[in-house]
Structure formats: structure tokens, C-alpha cells
Tab-separated table of C-alpha atoms and ligand atoms in Angstrom:
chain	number	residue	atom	x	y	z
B	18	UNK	CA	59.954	128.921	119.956
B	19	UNK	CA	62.246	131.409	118.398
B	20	UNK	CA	64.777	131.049	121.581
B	21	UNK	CA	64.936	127.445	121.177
B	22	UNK	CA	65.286	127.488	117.420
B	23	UNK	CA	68.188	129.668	118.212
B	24	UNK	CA	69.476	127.453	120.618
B	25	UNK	CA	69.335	124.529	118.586
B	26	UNK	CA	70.551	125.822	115.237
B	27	UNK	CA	73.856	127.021	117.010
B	28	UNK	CA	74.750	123.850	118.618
B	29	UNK	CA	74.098	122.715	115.090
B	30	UNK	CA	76.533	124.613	114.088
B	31	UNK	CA	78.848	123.683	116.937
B	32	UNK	CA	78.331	120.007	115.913
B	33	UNK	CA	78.979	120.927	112.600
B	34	UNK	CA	82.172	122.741	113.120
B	35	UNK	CA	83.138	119.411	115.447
B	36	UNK	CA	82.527	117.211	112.284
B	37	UNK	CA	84.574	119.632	110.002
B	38	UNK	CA	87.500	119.371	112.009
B	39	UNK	CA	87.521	115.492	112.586
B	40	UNK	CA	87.426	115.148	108.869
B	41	UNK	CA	90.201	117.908	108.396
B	42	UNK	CA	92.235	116.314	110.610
B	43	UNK	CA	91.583	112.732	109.300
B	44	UNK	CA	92.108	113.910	106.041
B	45	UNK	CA	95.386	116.125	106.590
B	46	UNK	CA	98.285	113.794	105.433
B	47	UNK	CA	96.805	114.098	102.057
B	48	UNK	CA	96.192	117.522	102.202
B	49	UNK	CA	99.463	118.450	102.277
B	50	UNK	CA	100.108	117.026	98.593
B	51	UNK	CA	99.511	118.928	95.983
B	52	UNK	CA	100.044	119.342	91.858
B	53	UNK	CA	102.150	122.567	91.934
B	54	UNK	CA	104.252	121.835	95.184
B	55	UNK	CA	107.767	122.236	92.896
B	56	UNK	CA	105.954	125.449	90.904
B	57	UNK	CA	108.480	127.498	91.656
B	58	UNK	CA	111.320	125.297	92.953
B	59	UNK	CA	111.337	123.303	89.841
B	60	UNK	CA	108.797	124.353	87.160
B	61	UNK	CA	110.439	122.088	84.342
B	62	UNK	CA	109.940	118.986	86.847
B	63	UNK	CA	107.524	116.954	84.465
B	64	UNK	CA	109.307	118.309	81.111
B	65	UNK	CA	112.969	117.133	82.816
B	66	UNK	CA	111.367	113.724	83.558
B	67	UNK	CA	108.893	112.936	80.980
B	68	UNK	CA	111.355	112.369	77.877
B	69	UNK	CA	113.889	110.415	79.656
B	70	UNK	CA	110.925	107.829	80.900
B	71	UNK	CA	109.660	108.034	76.926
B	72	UNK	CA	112.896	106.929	75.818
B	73	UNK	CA	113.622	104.141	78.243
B	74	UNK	CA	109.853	102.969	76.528
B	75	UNK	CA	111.111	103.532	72.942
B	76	UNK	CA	113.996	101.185	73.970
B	77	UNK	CA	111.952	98.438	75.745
B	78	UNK	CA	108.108	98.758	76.196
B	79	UNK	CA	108.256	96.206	79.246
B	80	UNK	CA	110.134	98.879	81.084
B	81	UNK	CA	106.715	101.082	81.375
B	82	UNK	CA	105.317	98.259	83.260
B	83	UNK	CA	108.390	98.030	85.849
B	84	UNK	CA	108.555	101.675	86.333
B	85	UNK	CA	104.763	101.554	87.173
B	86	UNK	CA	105.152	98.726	89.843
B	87	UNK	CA	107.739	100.242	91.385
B	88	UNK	CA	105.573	102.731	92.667
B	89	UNK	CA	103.460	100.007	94.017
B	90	UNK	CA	105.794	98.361	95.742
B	91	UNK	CA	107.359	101.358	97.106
B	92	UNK	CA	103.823	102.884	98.291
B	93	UNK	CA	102.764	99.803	100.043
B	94	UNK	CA	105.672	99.349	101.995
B	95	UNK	CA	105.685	102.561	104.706
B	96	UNK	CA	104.327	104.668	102.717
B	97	UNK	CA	105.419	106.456	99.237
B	98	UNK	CA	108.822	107.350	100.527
B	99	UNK	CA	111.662	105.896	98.302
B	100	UNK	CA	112.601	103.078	100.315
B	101	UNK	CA	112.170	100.577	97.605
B	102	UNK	CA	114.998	102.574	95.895
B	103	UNK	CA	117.833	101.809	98.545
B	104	UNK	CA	120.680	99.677	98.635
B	105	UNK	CA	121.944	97.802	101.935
B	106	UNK	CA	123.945	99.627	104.245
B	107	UNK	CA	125.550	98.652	107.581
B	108	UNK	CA	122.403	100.014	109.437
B	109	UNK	CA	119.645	98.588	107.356
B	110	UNK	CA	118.994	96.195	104.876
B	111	UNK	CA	117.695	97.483	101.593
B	112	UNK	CA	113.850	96.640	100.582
B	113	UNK	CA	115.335	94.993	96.814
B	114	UNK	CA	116.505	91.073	97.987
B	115	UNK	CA	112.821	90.518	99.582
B	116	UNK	CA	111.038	88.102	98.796
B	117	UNK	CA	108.167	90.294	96.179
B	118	UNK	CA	111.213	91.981	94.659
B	119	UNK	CA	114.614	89.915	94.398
B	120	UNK	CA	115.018	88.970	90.631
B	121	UNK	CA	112.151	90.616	89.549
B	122	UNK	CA	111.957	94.821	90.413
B	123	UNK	CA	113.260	96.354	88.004
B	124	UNK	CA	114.010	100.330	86.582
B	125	UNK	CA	116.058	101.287	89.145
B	126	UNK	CA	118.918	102.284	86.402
B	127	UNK	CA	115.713	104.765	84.385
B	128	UNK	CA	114.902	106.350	87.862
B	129	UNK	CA	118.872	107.058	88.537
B	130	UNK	CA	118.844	108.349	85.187
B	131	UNK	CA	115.809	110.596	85.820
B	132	UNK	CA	117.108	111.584	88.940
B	133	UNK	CA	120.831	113.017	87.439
B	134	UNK	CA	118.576	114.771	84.984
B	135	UNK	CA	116.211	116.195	87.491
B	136	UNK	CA	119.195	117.140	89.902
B	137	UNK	CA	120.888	119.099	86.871
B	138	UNK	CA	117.626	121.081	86.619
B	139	UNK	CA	117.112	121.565	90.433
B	140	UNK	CA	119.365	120.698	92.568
B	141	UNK	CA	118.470	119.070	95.915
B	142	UNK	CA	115.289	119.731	95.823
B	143	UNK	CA	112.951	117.155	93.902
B	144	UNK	CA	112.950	113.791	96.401
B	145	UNK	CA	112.826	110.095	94.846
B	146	UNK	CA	109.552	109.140	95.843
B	147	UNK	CA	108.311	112.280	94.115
B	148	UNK	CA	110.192	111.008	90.841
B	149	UNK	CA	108.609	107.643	91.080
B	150	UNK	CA	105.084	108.669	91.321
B	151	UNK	CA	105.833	111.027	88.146
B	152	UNK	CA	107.472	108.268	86.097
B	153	UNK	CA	104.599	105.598	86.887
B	154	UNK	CA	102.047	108.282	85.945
B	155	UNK	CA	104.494	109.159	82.654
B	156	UNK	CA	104.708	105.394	81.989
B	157	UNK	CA	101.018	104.872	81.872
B	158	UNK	CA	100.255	107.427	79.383
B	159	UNK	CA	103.640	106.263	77.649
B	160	UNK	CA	101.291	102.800	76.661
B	161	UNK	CA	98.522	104.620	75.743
B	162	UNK	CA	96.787	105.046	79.311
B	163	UNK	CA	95.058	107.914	81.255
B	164	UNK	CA	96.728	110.944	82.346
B	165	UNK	CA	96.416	112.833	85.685
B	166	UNK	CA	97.660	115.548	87.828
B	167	UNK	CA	100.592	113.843	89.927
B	168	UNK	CA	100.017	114.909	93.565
B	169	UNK	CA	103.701	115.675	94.637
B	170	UNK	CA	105.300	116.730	97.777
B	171	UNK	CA	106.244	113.940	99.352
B	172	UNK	CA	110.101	113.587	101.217
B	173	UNK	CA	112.464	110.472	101.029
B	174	UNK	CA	113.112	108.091	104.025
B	175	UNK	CA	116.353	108.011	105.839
B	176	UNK	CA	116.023	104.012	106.263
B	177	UNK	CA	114.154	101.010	104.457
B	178	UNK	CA	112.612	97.682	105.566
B	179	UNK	CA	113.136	94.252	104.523
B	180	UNK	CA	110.639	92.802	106.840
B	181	UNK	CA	108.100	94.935	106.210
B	182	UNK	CA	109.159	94.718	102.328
B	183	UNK	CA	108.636	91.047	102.926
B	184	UNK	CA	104.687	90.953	104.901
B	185	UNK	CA	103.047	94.349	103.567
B	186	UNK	CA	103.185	93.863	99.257
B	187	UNK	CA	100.669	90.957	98.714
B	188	UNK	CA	101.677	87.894	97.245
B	189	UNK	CA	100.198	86.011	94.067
B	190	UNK	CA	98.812	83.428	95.771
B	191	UNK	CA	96.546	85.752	97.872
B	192	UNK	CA	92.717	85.155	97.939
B	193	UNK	CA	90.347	87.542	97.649
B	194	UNK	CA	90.048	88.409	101.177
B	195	UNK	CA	93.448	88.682	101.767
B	196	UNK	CA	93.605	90.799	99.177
B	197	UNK	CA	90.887	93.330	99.991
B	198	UNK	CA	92.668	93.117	103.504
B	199	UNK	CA	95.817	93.999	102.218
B	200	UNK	CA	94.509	96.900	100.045
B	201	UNK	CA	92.324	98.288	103.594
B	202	UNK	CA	95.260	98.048	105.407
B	203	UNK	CA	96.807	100.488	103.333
B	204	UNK	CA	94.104	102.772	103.564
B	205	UNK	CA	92.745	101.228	100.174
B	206	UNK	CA	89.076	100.282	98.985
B	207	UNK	CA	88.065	97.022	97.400
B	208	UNK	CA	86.901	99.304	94.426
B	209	UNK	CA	91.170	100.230	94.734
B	210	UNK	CA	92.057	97.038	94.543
B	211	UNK	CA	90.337	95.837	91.585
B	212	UNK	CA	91.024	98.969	89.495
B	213	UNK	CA	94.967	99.210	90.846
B	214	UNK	CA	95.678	95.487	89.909
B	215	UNK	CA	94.187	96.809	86.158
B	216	UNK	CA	98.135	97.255	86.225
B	217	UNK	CA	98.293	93.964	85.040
B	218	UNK	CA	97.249	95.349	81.735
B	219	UNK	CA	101.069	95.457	81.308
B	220	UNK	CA	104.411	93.618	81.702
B	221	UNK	CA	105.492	90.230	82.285
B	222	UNK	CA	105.787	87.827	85.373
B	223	UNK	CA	107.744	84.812	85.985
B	224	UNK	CA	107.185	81.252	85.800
B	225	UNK	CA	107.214	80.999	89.644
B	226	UNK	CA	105.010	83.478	90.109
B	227	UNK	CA	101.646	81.387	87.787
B	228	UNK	CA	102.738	78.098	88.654
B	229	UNK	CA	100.450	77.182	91.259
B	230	UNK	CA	98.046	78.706	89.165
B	231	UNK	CA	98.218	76.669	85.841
B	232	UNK	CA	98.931	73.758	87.366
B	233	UNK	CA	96.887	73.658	90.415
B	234	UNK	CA	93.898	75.631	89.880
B	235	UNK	CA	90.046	74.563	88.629
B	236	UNK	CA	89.399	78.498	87.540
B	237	UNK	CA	90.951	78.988	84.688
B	238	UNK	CA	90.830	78.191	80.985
B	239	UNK	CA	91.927	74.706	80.009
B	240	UNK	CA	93.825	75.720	76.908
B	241	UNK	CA	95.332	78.749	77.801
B	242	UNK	CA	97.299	76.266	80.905
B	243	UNK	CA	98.326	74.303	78.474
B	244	UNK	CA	99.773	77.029	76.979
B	245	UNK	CA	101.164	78.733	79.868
B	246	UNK	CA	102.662	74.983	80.745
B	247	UNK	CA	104.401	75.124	77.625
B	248	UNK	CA	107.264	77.296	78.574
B	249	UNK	CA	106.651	76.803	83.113
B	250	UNK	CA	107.226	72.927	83.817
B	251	UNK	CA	106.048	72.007	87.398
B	252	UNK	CA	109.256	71.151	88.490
B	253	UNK	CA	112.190	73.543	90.078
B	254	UNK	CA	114.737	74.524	88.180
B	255	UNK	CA	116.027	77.287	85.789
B	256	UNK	CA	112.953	77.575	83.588
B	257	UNK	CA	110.581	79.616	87.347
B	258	UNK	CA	112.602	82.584	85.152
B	259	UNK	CA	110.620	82.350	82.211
B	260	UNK	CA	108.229	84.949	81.160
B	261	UNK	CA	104.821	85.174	80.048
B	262	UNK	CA	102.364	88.378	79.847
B	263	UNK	CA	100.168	89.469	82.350
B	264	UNK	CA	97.613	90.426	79.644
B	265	UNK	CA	97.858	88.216	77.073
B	266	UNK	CA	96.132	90.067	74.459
B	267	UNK	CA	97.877	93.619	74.516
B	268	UNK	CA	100.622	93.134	76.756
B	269	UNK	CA	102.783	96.522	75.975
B	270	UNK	CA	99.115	98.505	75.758
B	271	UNK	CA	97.787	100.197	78.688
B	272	UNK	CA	93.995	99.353	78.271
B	273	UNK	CA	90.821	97.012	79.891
B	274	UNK	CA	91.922	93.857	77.994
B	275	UNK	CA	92.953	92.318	81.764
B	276	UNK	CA	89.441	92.308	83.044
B	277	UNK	CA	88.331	91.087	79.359
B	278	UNK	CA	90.862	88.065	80.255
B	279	UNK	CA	89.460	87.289	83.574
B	280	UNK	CA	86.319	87.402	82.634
B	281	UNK	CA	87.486	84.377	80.141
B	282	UNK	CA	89.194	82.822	83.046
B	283	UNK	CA	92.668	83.779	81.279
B	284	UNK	CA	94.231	85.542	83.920
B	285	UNK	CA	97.815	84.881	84.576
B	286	UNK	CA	98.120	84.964	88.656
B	287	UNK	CA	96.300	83.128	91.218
B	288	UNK	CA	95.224	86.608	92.631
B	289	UNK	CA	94.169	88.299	89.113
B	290	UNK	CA	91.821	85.657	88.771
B	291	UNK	CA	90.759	85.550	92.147
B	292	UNK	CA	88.913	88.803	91.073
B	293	UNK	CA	86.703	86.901	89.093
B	294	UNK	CA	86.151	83.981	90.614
B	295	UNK	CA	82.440	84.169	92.224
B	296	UNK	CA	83.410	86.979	94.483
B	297	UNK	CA	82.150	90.078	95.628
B	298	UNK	CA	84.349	91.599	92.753
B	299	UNK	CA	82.581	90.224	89.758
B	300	UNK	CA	80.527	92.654	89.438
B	301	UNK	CA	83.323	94.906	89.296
B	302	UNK	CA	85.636	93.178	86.685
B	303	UNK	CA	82.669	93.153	84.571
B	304	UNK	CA	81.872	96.588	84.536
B	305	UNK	CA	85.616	97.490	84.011
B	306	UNK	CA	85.709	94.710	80.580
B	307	UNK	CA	82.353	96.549	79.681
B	308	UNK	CA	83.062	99.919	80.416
B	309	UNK	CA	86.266	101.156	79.834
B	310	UNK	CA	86.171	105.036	80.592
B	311	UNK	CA	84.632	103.818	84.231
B	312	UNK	CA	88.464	101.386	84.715
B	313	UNK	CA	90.026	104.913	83.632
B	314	UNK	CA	87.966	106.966	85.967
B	315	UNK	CA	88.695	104.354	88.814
B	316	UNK	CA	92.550	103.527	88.039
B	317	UNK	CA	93.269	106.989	88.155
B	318	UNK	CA	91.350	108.135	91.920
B	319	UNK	CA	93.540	104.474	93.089
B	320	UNK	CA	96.958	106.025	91.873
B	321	UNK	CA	96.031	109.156	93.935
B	322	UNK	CA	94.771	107.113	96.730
B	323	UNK	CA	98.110	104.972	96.044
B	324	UNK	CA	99.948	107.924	96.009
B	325	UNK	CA	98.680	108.860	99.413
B	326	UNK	CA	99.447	106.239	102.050
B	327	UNK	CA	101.483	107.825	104.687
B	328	UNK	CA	104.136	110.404	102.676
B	329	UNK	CA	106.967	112.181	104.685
B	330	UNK	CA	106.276	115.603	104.142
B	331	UNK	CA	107.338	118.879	105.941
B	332	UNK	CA	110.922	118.139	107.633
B	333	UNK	CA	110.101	114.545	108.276
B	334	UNK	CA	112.622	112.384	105.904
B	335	UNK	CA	115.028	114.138	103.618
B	336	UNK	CA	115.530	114.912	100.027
B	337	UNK	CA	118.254	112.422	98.792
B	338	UNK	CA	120.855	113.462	96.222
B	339	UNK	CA	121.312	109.946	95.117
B	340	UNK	CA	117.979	107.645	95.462
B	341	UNK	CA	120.113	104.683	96.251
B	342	UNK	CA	121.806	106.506	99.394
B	343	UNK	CA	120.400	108.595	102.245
B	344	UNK	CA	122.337	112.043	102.090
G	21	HEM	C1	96.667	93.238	93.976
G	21	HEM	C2	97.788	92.703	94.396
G	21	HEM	C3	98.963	92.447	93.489
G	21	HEM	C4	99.655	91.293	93.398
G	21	HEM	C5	99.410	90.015	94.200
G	21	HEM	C6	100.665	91.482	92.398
G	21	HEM	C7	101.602	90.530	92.035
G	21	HEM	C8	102.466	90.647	90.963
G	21	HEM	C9	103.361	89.623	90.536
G	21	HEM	C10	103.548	88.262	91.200
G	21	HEM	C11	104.007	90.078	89.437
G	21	HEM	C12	105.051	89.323	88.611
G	21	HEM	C13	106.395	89.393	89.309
G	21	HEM	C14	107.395	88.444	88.682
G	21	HEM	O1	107.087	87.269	88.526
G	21	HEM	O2	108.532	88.883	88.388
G	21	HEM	C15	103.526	91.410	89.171
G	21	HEM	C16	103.947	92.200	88.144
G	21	HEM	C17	103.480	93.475	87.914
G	21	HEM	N1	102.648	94.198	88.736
G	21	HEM	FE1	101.585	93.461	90.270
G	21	HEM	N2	100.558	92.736	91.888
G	21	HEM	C18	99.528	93.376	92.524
G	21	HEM	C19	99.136	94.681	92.346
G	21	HEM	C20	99.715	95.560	91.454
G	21	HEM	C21	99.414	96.965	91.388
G	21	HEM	C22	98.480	97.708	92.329
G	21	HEM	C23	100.139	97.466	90.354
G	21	HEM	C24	100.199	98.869	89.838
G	21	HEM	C25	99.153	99.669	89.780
G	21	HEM	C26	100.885	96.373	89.785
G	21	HEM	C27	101.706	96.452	88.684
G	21	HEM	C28	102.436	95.404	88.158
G	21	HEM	C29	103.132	95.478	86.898
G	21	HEM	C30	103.078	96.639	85.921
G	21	HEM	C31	103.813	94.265	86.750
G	21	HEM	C32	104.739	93.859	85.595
G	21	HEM	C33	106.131	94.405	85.894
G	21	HEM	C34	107.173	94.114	84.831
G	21	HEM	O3	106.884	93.618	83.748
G	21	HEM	O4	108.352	94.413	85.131
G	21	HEM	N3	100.632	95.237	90.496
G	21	HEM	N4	102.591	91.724	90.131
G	22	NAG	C1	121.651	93.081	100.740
G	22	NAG	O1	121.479	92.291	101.885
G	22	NAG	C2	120.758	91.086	101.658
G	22	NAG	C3	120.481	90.433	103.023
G	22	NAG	O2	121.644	90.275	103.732
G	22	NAG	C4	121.576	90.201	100.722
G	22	NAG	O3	120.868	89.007	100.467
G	22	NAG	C5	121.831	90.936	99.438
G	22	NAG	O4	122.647	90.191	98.568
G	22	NAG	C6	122.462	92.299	99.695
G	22	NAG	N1	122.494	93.029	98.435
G	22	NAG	C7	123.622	93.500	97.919
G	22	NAG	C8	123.520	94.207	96.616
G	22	NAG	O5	124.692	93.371	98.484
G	23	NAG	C1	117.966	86.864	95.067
G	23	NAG	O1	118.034	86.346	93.763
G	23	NAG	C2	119.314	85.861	93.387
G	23	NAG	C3	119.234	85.395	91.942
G	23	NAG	O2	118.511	86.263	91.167
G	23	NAG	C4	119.718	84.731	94.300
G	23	NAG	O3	121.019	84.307	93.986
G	23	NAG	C5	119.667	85.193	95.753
G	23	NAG	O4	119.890	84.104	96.598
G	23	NAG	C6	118.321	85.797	96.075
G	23	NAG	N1	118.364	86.388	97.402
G	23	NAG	C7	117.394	86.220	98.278
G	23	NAG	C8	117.577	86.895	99.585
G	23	NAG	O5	116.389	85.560	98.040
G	24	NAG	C1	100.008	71.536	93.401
G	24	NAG	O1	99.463	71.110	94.634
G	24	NAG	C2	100.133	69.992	95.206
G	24	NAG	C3	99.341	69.538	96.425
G	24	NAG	O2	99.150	70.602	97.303
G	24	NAG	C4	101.557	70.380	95.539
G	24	NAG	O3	102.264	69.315	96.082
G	24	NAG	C5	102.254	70.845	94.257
G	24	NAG	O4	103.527	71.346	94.578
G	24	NAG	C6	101.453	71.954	93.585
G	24	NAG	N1	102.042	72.229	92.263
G	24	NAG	C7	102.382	73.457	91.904
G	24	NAG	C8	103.000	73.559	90.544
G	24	NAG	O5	102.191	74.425	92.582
């Protein structure tokens, strides 16, 4: 009795050890972010690029909103790595003309800005794709959002992809399953998704981008398509540039008004309101328009999780002097 106890509580322990190491290993790309990665290589980091994203807020509020999609944009496409932030070269087209981003990314002047500061503080040593995950964070609690602990550590890439730009940042016409595909693909839960696209609490889209969706769809508010109609005829021409809030209650305020629109059928994009639409997501908006500390909670563990997907770290990548150039 005693003998076999022994036996069996030490291959529990071998088991055990097994299982540790499988999750270790699974979970060792994130691992090797952390908070105080520039402690000593660059302790006035967040008080070098805090100010200079404030100010770019003071001038326009929108530019919060394009600061924090940037970082989506940039995460979802290989990783958090600061390809979003280069131009065309002879050996690789930049990620900026696809489809997602032409005429409609914007920021890129704030995070060159940020960068000349940060580079006067500490030179060659803070990368891009750290700087965007600070400024996203920065712009958040710049409209009245959350604040957390930036995970940092991450290196820049050495090349960027237009294709990849073009098939791996979901487009507004996405359902709900391609959405929740999209956001596992990227290592991202459902629960992600539908507290990440929260997001939409601020900035602006164009007229091309809601189209289909005040025109064409049964799901949404009669009066507020009129309204959106107003300034987005259905036909082609100059006016797809026209903007219109994502939220349109609080539109420069980082808060739960977006879920309160859905759950009025007022949201601006086919996929916002595809979140709401019968789905196994209801639930969710609703608790996020009810609960407003639990959207915090969850926004916040998705910019980490965000933050996450497949960073260059160690002496993979590079840290770039100038964001829109590899060194
Ligand atoms: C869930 C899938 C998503 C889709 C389909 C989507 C799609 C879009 C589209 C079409 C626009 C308007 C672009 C334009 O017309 O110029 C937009 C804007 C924006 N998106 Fe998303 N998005 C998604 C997720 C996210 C996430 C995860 C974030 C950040 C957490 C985010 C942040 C923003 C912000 C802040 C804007 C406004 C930018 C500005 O005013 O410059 N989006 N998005
Ligand atoms: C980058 O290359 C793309 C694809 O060839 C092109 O459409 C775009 O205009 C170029 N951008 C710049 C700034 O030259
Ligand atoms: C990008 O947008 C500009 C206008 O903003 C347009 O002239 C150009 O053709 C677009 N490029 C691509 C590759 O769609
Ligand atoms: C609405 O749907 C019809 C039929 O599919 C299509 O021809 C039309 O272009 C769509 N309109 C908009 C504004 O998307």
C-alpha cells in the first residue's frame, strides 16, 4: 500500500512536471515581455512619450483613435513588430497602400514625432512597435479610458507585407464567424473580439466603409440610416470620404456607449453590429452596455493579449532608428 502510494504519487509528479513544461513552453513568447524591460535602458520611456501623444490629443481628439488602431493593425498583421510603420522600398512593399489602410491609417507623423523624442532620450534602443503599444495605451487614457501596465520588449521587423496587410486585418463587412475566426487566428478569444472592437468607442470611419450597411442591411435603426444616408449617397464618387462617428453618442470619449449603440441597433459598421445581431455575442454586448467596469476589465486583458501575438524579441528583428526605414 505504502509502496504503491509512493509509486503513484511520483509519477504524479512526473506528469505534473510534463504538464508544467508544455504550458511553459506554450506560453514562452509572452513570457519574454515584460513592464520594466527598458528599466534601466530607458527609465523616462513613458514620461518621454506620454506628453507628446497628450498634445497631438489637445490638437485633434480624433488622433487618439488613429494612434490606437494603429496598433491593431500593426499587431494583426505578423505580429506587433512595426511593419505597419514602413514605407516601400525596392525589396518590399510597405503595409500603408493596402486595402484596410490606404486613405484611412493615420498618426504616422505623432509616432515619428515620439520616436525623435524617445531617440534623444535613449538612443537606439527603444524599437517602434514598443512605441506604438505605449502610445495606444497613452491614447486610451488620453479620452478618459483605463490604464495598464504596457508589456514592452518587443523588436522591429526588417521587412513588411502587403499581402498579408491585405487578408489578415478583418474587413467591415465580416460576419460574425469570420470575425471570431479572424480574432482565433491571431491567438484571440471571442470574449477578445467583442471587448477589442469596444475601440469603436472612438474615431471616425468613412462613407465606404458603412455603406453596405445603411443601405443594405435589415439590422439596424431606421432613422439613424437615414441619417447616416444624409452625408453617404449610394453611389461612387467623392462623397465614400465622408466621415461619420463610430460611436455616435461620445465619439472623442473612451467609454461603453458603443455596446449601448448596438444594443439600439445604431452601430456604424456591418461588423459592429454583427455583434449584436442574434449571435453568440449578445450576451456579451449586453453585459459590456450594463456593466461598464467588466468592458474595462476585458478591453484591457485584449490589449495585452493584442499586444502579444508573435513579437520579435531577443536578436530576432532590429531596433530601427527611423520607424519608416529598417536600419
Ligand atoms: C473586429 C474587427 C474590426 C473591424 C472589421 C474594424 C474595421 C474598422 C473600419 C472599417 C474602420 C474605419 C476605417 C475608415 O473608414 O477609414 C475602423 C476604424 C477604427 N478602428 Fe477598427 N475594426 C476592427 C477592430 C478594431 C480594434 C480591435 C481596434 C482597437 C482596439 C479598432 C480601433 C479602431 C479605431 C480607434 C478606429 C477609428 C480610427 C480613426 O478615427 O482614425 N478597431 N475600424
Ligand atoms: C508603395 O507601393 C504601392 C504598390 O506599388 C503604391 O501603390 C504606393 O503608391 C507606394 N507608396 C508610395 C508612398 O510610393
Ligand atoms: C490609395 O489611395 C489613393 C487616394 O487616397 C489612391 O489614389 C490610390 O490609388 C490608392 N492606392 C491603392 C493601392 O489602392
Ligand atoms: C446593396 O445590395 C445590392 C444587391 O446586392 C447591390 O447591388 C448594391 O451595390 C448594394 N448597395 C450598397 C450601397 O452596398
Amino acid at each position: 500500500m505504502a509502496a504503491s502510494f509512493y509509486f503513484s504519487s511520483t509519477s504524479m509528479a512526473i506528469v505534473s512536471e510534463l504538464i508544467f513544461l508544455v504550458v511553459v513552453s506554450v506560453g514562452i513568447t509572452n513570457a519574454q515581455l515584460s513592464a520594466d524591460f527598458y528599466s534601466s535602458t530607458c527609465p523616462n520611456l513613458i514620461s518621454t512619450v506620454q506628453p507628446v501623444v497628450q498634445s497631438a490629443i489637445n490638437e485633434e481628439a480624433r488622433m487618439g483613435a488613429s494612434l490606437l488602431r494603429l496598433f491593431f493593425h500593426d499587431c494583426f498583421v505578423n505580429g506587433c513588430d512595426g511593419s505597419i510603420l514602413l514605407d516601400n522600398t525596392s525589396s518590399f512593399t510597405g503595409e500603408k497602400t493596402a486595402k484596410p489602410n490606404n486613405g484611412s491609417l493615420r498618426g504616422f507623423e505623432v509616432i515619428d514625432e515620439i520616436k525623435a523624442s524617445v531617440e534623444q532620450a535613449c538612443p537606439g534602443v527603444v524599437s517602434c512597435a514598443d512605441i506604438i503599444a505605449i502610445t495606444a495605451r497613452d491614447s486610451v487614457v488620453a479620452l478618459g479610458g483605463p490604464t495598464w501596465n504596457v508589456l514592452l520588449g518587443r523588436r522591429d521587423a526588417k521587412t513588411a507585407s502587403l499581402s498579408a496587410a491585405n487578408n489578415d486585418i478583418p474587413p467591415p463587412s465580416s460576419s460574425l464567424s469570420a470575425l471570431i475566426s479572424s480574432f482565433q487566428n491571431h491567438g484571440l478569444s471571442t470574449t477578445d473580439l467583442v471587448a477589442l472592437s469596444g475601440g469603436h468607442t472612438i474615431g471616425q470611419a468613412r462613407c465606404t466603409s458603412f455603406k453596405p450597411h445603411i443601405y443594405n442591411d435589415t439590422n439596424i435603426d431606421d432613422s439613424f440610416a437615414q441619417t447616416r444616408r444624409s452625408n453617404c449617397p449610394a453611389t461612387t464618387g467623392s462623397e465614400d470620404n465622408n466621415l461619420a462617428p463610430l460611436d455616435l453618442q461620445t465619439p472623442t470619449h473612451f467609454d461603453n456607449k458603443y455596446y449601448n449603440n448596438l444594443v439600439n441597433t445604431k452601430g456604424l459598421l456591418h461588423s459592429d453590429q454583427q455583434l449584436f445581431s442574434g449571435g453568440s455575442t449578445n450576451a456579451l454586448v449586453q453585459t459590456y452596455n450594463s456593466n461598464p467596469s467588466q468592458f474595462t476589465k476585458d478591453f484591457v486583458a485584449g490589449m495585452i493579449n493584442m499586444g502579444n501575438i508573435q513579437p520579435l524579441t531577443g536578436s530576432n528583428g532590429e531596433i530601427r532608428t527611423n520607424c519608416r526605414k529598417t536600419n
